[in-house]
Short mmCIF file of C-alpha atoms in Angstrom, two decimals:
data_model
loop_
_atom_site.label_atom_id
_atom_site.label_comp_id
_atom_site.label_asym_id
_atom_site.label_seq_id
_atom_site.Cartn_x
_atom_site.Cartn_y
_atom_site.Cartn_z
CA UNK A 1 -130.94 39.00 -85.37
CA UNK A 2 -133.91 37.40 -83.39
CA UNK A 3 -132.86 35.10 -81.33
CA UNK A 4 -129.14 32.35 -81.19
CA UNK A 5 -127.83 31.31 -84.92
CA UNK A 6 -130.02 28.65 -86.13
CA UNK A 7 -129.72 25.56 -88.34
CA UNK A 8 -132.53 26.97 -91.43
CA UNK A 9 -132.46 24.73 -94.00
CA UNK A 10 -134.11 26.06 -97.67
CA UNK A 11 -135.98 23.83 -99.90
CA UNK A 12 -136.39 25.12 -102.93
CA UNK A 13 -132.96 27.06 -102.45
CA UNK A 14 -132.32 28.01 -106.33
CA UNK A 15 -135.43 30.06 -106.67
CA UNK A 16 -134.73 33.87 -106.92
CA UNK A 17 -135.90 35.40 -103.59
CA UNK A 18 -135.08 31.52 -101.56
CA UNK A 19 -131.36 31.90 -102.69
CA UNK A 20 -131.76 35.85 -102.18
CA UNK A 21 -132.79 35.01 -98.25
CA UNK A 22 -130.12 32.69 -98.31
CA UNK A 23 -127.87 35.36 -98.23
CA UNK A 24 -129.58 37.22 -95.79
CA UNK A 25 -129.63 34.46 -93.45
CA UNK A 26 -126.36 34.03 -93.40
CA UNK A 27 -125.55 37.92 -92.82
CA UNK A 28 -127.38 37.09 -89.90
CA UNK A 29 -125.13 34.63 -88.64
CA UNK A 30 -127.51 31.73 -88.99
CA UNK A 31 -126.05 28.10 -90.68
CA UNK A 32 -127.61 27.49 -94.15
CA UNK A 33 -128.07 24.43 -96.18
CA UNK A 34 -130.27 24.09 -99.29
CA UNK A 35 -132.43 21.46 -101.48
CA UNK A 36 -133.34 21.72 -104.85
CA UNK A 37 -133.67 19.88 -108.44
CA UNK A 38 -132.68 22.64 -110.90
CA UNK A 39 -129.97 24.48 -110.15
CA UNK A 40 -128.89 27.25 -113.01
CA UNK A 41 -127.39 30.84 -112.58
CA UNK A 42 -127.60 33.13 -111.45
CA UNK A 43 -128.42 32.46 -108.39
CA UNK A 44 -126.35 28.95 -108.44
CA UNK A 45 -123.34 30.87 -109.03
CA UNK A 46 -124.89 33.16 -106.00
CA UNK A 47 -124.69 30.31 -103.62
CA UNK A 48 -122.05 28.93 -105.02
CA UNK A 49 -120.03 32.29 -103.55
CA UNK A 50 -121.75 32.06 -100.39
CA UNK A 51 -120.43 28.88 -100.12
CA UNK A 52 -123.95 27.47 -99.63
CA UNK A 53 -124.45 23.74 -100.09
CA UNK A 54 -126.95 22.57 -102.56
CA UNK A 55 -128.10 19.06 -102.11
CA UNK A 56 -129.73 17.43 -105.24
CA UNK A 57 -132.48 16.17 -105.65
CA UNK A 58 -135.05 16.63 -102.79
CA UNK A 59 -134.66 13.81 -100.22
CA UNK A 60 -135.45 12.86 -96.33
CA UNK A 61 -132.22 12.12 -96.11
CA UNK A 62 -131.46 15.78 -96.24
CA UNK A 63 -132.68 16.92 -93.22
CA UNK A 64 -130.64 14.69 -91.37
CA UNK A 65 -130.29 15.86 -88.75
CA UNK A 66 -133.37 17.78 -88.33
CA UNK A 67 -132.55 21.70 -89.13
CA UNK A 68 -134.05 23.97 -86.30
CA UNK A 69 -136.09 25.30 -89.01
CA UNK A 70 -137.17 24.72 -92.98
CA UNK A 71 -138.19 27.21 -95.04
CA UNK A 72 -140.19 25.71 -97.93
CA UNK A 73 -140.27 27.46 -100.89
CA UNK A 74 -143.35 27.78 -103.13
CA UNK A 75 -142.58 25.49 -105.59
CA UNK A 76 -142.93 22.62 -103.50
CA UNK A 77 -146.36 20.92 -103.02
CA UNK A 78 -147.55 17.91 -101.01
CA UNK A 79 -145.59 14.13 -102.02
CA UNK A 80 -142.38 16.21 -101.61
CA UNK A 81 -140.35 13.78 -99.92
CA UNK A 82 -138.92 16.73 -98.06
CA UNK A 83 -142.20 18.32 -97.07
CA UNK A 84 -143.26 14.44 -96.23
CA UNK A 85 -140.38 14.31 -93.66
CA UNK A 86 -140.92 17.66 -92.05
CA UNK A 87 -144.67 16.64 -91.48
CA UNK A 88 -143.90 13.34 -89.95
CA UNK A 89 -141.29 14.49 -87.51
CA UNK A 90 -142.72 17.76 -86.67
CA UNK A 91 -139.64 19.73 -88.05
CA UNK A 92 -140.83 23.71 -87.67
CA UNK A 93 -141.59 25.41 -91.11
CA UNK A 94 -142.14 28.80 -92.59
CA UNK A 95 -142.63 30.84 -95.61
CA UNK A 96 -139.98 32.70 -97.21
CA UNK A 97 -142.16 35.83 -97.44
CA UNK A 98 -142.90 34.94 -93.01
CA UNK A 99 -139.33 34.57 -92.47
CA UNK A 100 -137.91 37.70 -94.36
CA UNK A 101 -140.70 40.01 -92.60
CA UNK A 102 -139.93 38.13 -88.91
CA UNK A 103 -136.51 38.20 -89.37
CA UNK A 104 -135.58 41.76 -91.23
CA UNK A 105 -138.72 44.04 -92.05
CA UNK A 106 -139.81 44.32 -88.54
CA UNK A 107 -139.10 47.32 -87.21
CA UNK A 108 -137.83 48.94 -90.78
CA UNK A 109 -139.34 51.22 -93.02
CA UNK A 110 -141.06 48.47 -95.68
CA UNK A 111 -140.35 49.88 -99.41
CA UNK A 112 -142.37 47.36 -101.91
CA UNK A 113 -141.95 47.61 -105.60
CA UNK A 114 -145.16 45.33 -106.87
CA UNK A 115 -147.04 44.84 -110.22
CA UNK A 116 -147.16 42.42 -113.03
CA UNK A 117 -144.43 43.75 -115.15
CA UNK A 118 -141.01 46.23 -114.30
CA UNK A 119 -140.94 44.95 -110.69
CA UNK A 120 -136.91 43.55 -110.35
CA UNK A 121 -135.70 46.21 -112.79
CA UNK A 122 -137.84 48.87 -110.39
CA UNK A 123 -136.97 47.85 -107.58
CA UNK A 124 -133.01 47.38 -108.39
CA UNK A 125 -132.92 51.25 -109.87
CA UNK A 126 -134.91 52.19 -106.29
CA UNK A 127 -131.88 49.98 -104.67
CA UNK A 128 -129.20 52.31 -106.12
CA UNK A 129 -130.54 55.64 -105.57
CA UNK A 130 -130.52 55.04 -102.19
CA UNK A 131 -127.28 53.00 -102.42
CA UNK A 132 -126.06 56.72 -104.60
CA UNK A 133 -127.38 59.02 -101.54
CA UNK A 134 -126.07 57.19 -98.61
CA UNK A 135 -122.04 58.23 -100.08
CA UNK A 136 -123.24 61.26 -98.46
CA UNK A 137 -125.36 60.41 -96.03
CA UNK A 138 -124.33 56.87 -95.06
CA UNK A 139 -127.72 56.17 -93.31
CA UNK A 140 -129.52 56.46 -96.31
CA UNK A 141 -127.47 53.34 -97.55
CA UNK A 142 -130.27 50.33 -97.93
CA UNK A 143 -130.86 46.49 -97.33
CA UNK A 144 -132.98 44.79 -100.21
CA UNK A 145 -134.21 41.59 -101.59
CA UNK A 146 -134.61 41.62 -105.16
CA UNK A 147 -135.67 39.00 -107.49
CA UNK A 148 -132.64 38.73 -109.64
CA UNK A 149 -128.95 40.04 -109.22
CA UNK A 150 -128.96 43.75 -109.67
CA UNK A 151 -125.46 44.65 -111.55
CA UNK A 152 -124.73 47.62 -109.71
CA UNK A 153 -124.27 45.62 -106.75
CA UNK A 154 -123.05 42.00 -108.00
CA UNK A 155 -126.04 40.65 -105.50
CA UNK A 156 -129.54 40.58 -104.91
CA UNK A 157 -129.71 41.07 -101.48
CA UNK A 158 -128.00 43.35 -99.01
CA UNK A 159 -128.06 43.95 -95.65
CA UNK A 160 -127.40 46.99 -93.68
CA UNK A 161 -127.82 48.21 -89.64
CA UNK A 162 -129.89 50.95 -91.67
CA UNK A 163 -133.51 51.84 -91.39
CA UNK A 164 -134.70 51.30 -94.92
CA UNK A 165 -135.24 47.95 -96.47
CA UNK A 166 -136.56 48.00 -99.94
CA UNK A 167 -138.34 44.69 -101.20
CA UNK A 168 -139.76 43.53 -104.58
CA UNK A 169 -143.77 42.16 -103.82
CA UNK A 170 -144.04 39.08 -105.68
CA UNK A 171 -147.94 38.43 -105.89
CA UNK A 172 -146.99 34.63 -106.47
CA UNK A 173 -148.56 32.02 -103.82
CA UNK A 174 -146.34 32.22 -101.00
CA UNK A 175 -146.12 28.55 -100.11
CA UNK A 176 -148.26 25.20 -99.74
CA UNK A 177 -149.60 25.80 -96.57
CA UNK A 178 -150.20 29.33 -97.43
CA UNK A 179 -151.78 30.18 -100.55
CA UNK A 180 -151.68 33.67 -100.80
CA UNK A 181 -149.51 36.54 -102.52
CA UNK A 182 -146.11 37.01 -101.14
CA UNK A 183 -146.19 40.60 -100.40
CA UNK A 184 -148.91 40.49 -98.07
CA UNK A 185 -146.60 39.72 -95.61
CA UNK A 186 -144.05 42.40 -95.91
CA UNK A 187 -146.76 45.56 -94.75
CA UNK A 188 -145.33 48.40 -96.96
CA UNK A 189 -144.48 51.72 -95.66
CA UNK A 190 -144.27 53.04 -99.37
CA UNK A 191 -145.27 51.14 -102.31
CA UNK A 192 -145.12 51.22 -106.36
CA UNK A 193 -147.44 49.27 -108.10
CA UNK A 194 -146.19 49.25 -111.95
CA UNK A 195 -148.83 47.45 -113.99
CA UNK A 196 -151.96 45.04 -113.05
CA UNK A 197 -152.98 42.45 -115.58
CA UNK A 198 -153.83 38.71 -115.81
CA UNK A 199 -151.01 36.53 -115.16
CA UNK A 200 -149.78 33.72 -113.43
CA UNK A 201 -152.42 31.17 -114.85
CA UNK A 202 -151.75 28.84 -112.49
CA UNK A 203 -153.12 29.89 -109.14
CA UNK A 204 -155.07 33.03 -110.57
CA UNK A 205 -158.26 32.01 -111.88
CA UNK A 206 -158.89 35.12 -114.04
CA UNK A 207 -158.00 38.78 -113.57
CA UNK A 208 -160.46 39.92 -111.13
CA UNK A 209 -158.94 37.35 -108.85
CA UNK A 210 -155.40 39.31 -109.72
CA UNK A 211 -157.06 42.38 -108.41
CA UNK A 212 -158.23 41.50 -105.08
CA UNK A 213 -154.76 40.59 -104.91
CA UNK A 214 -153.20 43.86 -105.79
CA UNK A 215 -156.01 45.91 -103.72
CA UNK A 216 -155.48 43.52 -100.43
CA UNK A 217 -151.65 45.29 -100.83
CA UNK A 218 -152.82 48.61 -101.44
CA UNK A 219 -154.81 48.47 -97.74
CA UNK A 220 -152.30 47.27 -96.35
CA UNK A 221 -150.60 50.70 -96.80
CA UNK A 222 -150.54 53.13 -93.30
CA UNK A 223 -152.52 56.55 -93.87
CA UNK A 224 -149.26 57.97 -93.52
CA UNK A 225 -147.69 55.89 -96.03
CA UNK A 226 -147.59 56.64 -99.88
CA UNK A 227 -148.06 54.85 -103.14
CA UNK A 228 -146.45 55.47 -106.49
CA UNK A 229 -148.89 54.12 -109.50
CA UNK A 230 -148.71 54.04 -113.05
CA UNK A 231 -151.52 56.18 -114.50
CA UNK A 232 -151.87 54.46 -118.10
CA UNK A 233 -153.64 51.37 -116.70
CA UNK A 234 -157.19 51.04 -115.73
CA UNK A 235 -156.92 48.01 -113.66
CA UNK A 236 -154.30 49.87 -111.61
CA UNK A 237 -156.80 53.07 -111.19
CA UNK A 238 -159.31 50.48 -109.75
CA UNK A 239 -156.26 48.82 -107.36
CA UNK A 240 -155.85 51.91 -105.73
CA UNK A 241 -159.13 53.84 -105.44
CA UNK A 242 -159.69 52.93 -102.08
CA UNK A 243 -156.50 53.80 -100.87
CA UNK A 244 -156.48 55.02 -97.03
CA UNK A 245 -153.05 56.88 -97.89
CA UNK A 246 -152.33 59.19 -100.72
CA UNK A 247 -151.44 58.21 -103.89
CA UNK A 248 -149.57 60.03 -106.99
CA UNK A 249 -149.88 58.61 -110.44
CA UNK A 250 -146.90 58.46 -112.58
CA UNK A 251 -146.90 58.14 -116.81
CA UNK A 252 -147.29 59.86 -119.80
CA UNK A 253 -151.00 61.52 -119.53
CA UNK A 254 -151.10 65.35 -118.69
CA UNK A 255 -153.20 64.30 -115.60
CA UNK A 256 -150.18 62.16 -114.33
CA UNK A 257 -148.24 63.62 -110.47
CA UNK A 258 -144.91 62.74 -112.33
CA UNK A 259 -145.27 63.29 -116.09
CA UNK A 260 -142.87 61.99 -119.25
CA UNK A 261 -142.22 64.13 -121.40
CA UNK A 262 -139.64 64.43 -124.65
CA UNK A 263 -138.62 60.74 -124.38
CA UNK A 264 -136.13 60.18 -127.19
CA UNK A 265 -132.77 58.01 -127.29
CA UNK A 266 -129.66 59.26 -128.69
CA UNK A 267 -125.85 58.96 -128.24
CA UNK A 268 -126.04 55.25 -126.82
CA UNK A 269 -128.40 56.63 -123.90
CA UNK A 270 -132.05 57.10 -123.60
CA UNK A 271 -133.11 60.73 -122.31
CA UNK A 272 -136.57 62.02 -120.84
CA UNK A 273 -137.86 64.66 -118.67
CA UNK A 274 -140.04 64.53 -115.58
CA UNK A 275 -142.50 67.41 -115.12
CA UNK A 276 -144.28 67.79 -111.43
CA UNK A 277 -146.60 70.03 -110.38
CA UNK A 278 -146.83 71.47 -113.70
CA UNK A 279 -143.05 72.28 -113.63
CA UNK A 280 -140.39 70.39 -115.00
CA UNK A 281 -138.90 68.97 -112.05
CA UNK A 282 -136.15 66.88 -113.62
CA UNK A 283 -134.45 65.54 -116.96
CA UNK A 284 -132.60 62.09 -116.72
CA UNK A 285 -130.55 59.88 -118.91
CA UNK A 286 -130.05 56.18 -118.95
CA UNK A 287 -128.60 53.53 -120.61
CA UNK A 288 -131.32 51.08 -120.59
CA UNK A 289 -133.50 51.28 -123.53
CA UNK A 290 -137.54 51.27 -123.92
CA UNK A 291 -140.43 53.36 -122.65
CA UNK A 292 -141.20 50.43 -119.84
CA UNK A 293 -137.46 51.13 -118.06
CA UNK A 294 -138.02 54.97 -118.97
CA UNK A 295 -141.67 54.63 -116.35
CA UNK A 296 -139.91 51.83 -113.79
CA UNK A 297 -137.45 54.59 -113.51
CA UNK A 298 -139.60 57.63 -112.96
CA UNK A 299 -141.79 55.94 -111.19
CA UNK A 300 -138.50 55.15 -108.36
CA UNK A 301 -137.39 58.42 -108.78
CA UNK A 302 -141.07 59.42 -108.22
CA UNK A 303 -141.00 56.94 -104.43
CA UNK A 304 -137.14 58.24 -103.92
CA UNK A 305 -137.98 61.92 -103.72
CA UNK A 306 -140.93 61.73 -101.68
CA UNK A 307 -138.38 59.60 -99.19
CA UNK A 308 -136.10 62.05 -98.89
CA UNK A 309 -133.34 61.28 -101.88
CA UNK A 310 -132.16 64.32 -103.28
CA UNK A 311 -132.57 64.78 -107.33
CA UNK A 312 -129.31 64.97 -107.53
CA UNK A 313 -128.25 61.66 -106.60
CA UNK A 314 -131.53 60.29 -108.55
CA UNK A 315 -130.23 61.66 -111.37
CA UNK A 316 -126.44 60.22 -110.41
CA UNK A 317 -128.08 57.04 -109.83
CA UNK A 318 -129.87 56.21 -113.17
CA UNK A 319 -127.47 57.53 -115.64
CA UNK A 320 -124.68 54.69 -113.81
CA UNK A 321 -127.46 52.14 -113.40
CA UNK A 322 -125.97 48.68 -115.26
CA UNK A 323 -129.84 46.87 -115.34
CA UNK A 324 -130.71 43.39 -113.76
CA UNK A 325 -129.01 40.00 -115.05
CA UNK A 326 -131.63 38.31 -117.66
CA UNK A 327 -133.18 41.71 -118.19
CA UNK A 328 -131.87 42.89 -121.95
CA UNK A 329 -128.53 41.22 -120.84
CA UNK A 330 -126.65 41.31 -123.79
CA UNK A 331 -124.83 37.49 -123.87
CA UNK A 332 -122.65 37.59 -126.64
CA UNK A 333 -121.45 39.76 -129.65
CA UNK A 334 -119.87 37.51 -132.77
CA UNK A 335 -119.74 38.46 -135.97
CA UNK A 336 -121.86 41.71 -136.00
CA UNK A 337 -124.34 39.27 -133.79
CA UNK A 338 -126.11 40.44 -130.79
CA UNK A 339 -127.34 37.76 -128.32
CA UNK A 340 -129.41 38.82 -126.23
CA UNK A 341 -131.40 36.97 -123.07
CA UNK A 342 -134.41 38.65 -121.40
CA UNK A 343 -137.14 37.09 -118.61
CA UNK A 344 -140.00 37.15 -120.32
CA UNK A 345 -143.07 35.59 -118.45
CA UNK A 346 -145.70 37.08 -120.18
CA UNK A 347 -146.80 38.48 -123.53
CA UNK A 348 -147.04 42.47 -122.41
CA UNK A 349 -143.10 41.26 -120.94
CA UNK A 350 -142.09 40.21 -124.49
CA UNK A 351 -143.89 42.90 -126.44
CA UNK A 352 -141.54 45.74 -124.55
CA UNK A 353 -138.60 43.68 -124.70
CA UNK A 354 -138.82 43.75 -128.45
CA UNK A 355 -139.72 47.29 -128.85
CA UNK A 356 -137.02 48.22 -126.46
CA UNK A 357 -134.43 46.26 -128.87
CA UNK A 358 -136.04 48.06 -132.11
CA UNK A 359 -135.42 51.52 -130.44
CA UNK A 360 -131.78 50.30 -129.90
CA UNK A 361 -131.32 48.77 -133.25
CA UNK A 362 -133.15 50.10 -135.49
CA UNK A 363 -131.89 48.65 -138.57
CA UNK A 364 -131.61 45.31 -137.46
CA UNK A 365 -133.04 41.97 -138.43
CA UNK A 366 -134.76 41.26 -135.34
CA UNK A 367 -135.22 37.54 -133.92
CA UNK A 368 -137.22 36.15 -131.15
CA UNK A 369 -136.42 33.06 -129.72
CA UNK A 370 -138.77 31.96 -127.30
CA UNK A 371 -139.83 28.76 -124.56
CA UNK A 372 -142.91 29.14 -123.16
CA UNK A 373 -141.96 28.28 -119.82
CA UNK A 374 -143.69 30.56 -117.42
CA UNK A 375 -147.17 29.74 -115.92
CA UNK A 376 -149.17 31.66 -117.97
CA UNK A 377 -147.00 31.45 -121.54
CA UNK A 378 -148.23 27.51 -121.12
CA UNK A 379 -151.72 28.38 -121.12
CA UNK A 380 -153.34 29.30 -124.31
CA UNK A 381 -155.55 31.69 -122.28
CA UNK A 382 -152.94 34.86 -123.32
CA UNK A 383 -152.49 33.58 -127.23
CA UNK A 384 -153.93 36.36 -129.02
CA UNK A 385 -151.61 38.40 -127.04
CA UNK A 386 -148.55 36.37 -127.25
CA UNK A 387 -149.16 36.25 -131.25
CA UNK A 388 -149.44 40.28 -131.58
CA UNK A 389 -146.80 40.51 -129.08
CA UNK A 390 -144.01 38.38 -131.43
CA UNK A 391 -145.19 40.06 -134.46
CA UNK A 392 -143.08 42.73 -133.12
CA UNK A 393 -139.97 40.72 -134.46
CA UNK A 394 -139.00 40.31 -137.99
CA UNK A 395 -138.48 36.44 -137.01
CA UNK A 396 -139.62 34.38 -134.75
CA UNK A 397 -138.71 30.91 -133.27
CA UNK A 398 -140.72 29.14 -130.88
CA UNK A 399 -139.53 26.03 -128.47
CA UNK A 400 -141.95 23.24 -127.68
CA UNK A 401 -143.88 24.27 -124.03
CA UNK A 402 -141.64 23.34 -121.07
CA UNK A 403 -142.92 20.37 -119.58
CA UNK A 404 -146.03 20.42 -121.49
CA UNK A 405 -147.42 17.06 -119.95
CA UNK A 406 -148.29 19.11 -116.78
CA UNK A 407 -151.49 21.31 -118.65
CA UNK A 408 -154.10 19.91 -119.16
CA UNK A 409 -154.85 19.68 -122.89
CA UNK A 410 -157.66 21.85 -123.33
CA UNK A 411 -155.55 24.93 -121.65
CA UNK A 412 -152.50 24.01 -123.04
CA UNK A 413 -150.73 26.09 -125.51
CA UNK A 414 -150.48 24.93 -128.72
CA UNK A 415 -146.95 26.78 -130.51
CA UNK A 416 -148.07 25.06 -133.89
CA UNK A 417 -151.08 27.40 -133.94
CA UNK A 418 -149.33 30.23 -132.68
CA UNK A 419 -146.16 29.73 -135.70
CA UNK A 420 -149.60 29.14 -138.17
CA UNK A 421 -150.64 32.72 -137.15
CA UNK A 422 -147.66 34.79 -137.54
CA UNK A 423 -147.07 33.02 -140.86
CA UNK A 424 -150.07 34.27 -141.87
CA UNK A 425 -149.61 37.71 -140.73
CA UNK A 426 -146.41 37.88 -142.29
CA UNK A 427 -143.88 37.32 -139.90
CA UNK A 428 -141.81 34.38 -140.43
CA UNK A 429 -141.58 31.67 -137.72
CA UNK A 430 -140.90 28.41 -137.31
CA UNK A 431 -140.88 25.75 -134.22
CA UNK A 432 -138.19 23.30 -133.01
CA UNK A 433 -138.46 21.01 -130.39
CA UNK A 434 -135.78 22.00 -128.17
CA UNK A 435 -132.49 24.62 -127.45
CA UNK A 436 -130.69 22.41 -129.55
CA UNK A 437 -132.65 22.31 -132.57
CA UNK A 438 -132.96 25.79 -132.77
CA UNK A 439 -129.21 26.02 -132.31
CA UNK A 440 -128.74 23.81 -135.36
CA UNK A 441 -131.38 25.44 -137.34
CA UNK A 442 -130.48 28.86 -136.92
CA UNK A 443 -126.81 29.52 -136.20
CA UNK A 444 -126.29 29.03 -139.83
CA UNK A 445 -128.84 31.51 -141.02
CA UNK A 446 -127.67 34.38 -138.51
CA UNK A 447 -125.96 36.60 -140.38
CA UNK A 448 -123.72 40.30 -139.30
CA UNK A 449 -126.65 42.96 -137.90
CA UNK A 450 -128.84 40.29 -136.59
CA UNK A 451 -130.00 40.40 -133.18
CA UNK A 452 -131.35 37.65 -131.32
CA UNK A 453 -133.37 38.30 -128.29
CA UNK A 454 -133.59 34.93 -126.22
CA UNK A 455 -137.02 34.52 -124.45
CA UNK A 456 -137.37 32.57 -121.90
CA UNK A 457 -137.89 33.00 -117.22
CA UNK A 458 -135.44 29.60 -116.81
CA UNK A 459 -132.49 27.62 -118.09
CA UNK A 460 -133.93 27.18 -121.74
CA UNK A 461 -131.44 23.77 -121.59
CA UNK A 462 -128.48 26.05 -121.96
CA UNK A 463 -129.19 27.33 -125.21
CA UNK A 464 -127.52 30.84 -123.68
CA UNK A 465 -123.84 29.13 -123.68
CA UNK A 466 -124.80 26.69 -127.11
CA UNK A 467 -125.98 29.52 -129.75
CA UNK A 468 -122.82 31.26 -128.74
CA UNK A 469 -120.65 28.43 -128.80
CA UNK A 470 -121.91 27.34 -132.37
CA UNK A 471 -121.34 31.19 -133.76
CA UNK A 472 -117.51 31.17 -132.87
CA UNK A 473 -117.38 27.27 -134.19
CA UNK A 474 -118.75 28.48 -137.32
CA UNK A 475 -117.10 32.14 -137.44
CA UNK A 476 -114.02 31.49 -136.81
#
């Protein structure tokens, strides 16, 4: 720890990484307290366990008496009564993404898992390989922050007197005061950088802006560092062509440093090889489903082995891993129903989902249930995408946009022309105007082999807990 125990007070403590700090923070032997206005789990029931207080809503009065530090998170913006208070008294503030590389990456080996899709599920599997090793060799056993709560470990965050600590790069805005990405404060020894595309509307403005993003990371990376990149995307190839360190490409093509081969899924398990160096270097099974976790996996293996992991406990390691929470989390099973809630932010998120849940069920009547909630799902700058994306589903159900009133009208997106389209393409869809609509609309329709894949990167008012709920009422 740097420094006495401190008085660090989190606004914006329900956010993924925030709460995730939280944790670490208090490993450290610092006091924590926490502001926020939407608190929902996981990470509420996280804090609730650390037995971290969560004062609602934002208020001055909540930094009385003045913390030794605040950490404001990114969501908060100036008019923040909280922000408002720390200004006028002169209360010392950071960054989350300042404070986790003061406090716990100095003087570690930085491993960052970045990229626009596959990073939480990437980093997680890179989490328990090393977490497999270290049985064996206990100083292999890792500290991480990872943006959701990896099952394997019941967490998502973990702290060790170890040298590794492996981090997920978020190339979200890292706070008011500092506008840019997240992981260019964390300096990666290693990195794996999964996809690059347009996303987070908000503060990108298009994606050559999301670019220069990704390629400030990559030169950030020590000439005796390595990266890990996926090979099957173009804007990726032109993230990491100036790369002062050397780089090894990971996918499908015969070109590719760690190569797929013979993906297939059978006996409840999903089964590929991995050929290097123009020899098959390793075959792996996993119970996680879809070509996206089948490359987020390789591509850790592909970062573990050149670390030092032996195959062995790679291979260990992925045929035990459990997934993240919200990532193909399977919710409830009633009747022959499957509920099932995924994070999906972004159109290329919710195509994979849904082909990942085809593989798995084949002969299932597949429904997509879906708030656009994120940043970019809002914006009708991704519709085309978004439409081909759902037609994926056999139906499709579509919740007004989450606080709509915030997008401005002519970038707005409009669901009623998005339900218009798939009708017209053949897939059935309708829109309701909120989780309990849809509840009333549809629990009556489900029927024994349906499987419901819930869409959405918040709370989606509950609707997780209420389609359940209204199954068993109406089941029996």
């Amino acid at each position: 720890m740097n420094g006495k125990p401190r008085h660090i007070h989190l606004s914006g403590i329900c956010g993924t990484a925030m709460a995730s700090l939280a944790g670490l923070l208090q490993l450290q032997g610092h006091r924590i307290t926490g502001s926020d206005t939407a608190a929902y789990p996981p990470m509420s029931d996280l804090l609730r366990e650390l037995g971290t207080p969560v004062m609602e809503p934002y208020s001055e009065a909540n930094l009385d008496p003045a913390p030794d530090l605040v950490v404001i998170g990114n969501a908060l913006s100036r008019g923040n009564p909280e922000i408002e208070k720390i200004l006028d008294a002169r209360i010392p503030f950071t960054s989350m993404a300042a404070l986790l590389k003061e406090e716990f990456l100095t003087g570690r080996e930085s491993l960052v898992v970045a990229g626009t899709h596959g990073k939480t599920t990437t980093t997680s599997m890179l989490a328990w390989m090393y977490q497999t090793a270290s049985a064996s060799k206990p100083e292999l056993e890792p500290s991480f922050l990872i943006g959701g709560v990896a099952e394997n470990f019941g967490t998502s965050f973990h702290l060790r007197p170890t040298r590794t600590f492996i981090v997920e790069g978020d190339e979200y805005d890292t706070a008011f005061f500092d506008k840019g990405p997240k992981f260019l404060h964390y300096f990666p020894d290693a990195l794996i950088l999964t996809h690059v595309e347009f996303d987070h509307a908000d503060i990108y403005a298009d994606l050559d802006a999301v670019k220069t993003a990704f390629k400030r990371l990559v030169n950030l990376v020590p000439r005796r560092g390595r990266i890990i990149a996926f090979d099957g995307s173009p804007n990726v190839t032109e993230c990491v062509a100036k790369a002062f360190c050397k780089v090894e490409r990971y996918g499908f093509s015969a070109e590719a440093d760690w190569r797929l081969q013979n993906l297939c899924y059978r006996n409840g398990a999903m089964h590929w090889e991995v050929w290097h160096g123009g020899a098959l270097w390793s075959a792996f099974e996993m119970k996680l489903a879809g070509e996206h976790n089948a490359l987020n996996a390789t591509a850790a293996a592909a970062l573990a082995a050149g670390q030092g992991i032996p195959v062995n406990a790679i291979q260990q390691a992925l045929a035990s891993f459990m997934s993240v929470k919200r990532r193909l989390e399977v919710r409830a099973e009633i009747g022959g129903i499957t509920i099932i809630e995924d994070f999906a932010h972004h159109p290329t998120a919710i195509r994979e989902t849904l082909r990942a849940l085809r593989s798995v069920y084949p002969q299932a009547r597949l429904w997509a249930v879906l708030e656009p909630r994120s940043n970019t799902l809002r914006r009708r700058v991704l519709a085309d995408d978004l439409v081909e994306s759902l037609r994926t589903a056999d139906r499709v159900i579509l919740a007004g946009v989450y606080q709509q009133q915030k997008i401005k009208e002519d970038e707005r997106l409009h669901p009623d022309e998005v339900i218009e389209r798939l009708n017209a393409a053949g897939t059935a869809a309708a829109i309701y105007p909120d989780a309990n609509a849809i509840v009333k609309e549809i629990a009556p329709q489900l029927a024994a082999g349906d499987v419901v894949a819930i869409l959405s990167n918040g709370g989606f008012d509950g609707i997780y807990e209420k389609l359940p709920a209204a199954l068993r009422e109406r089941l029996g």
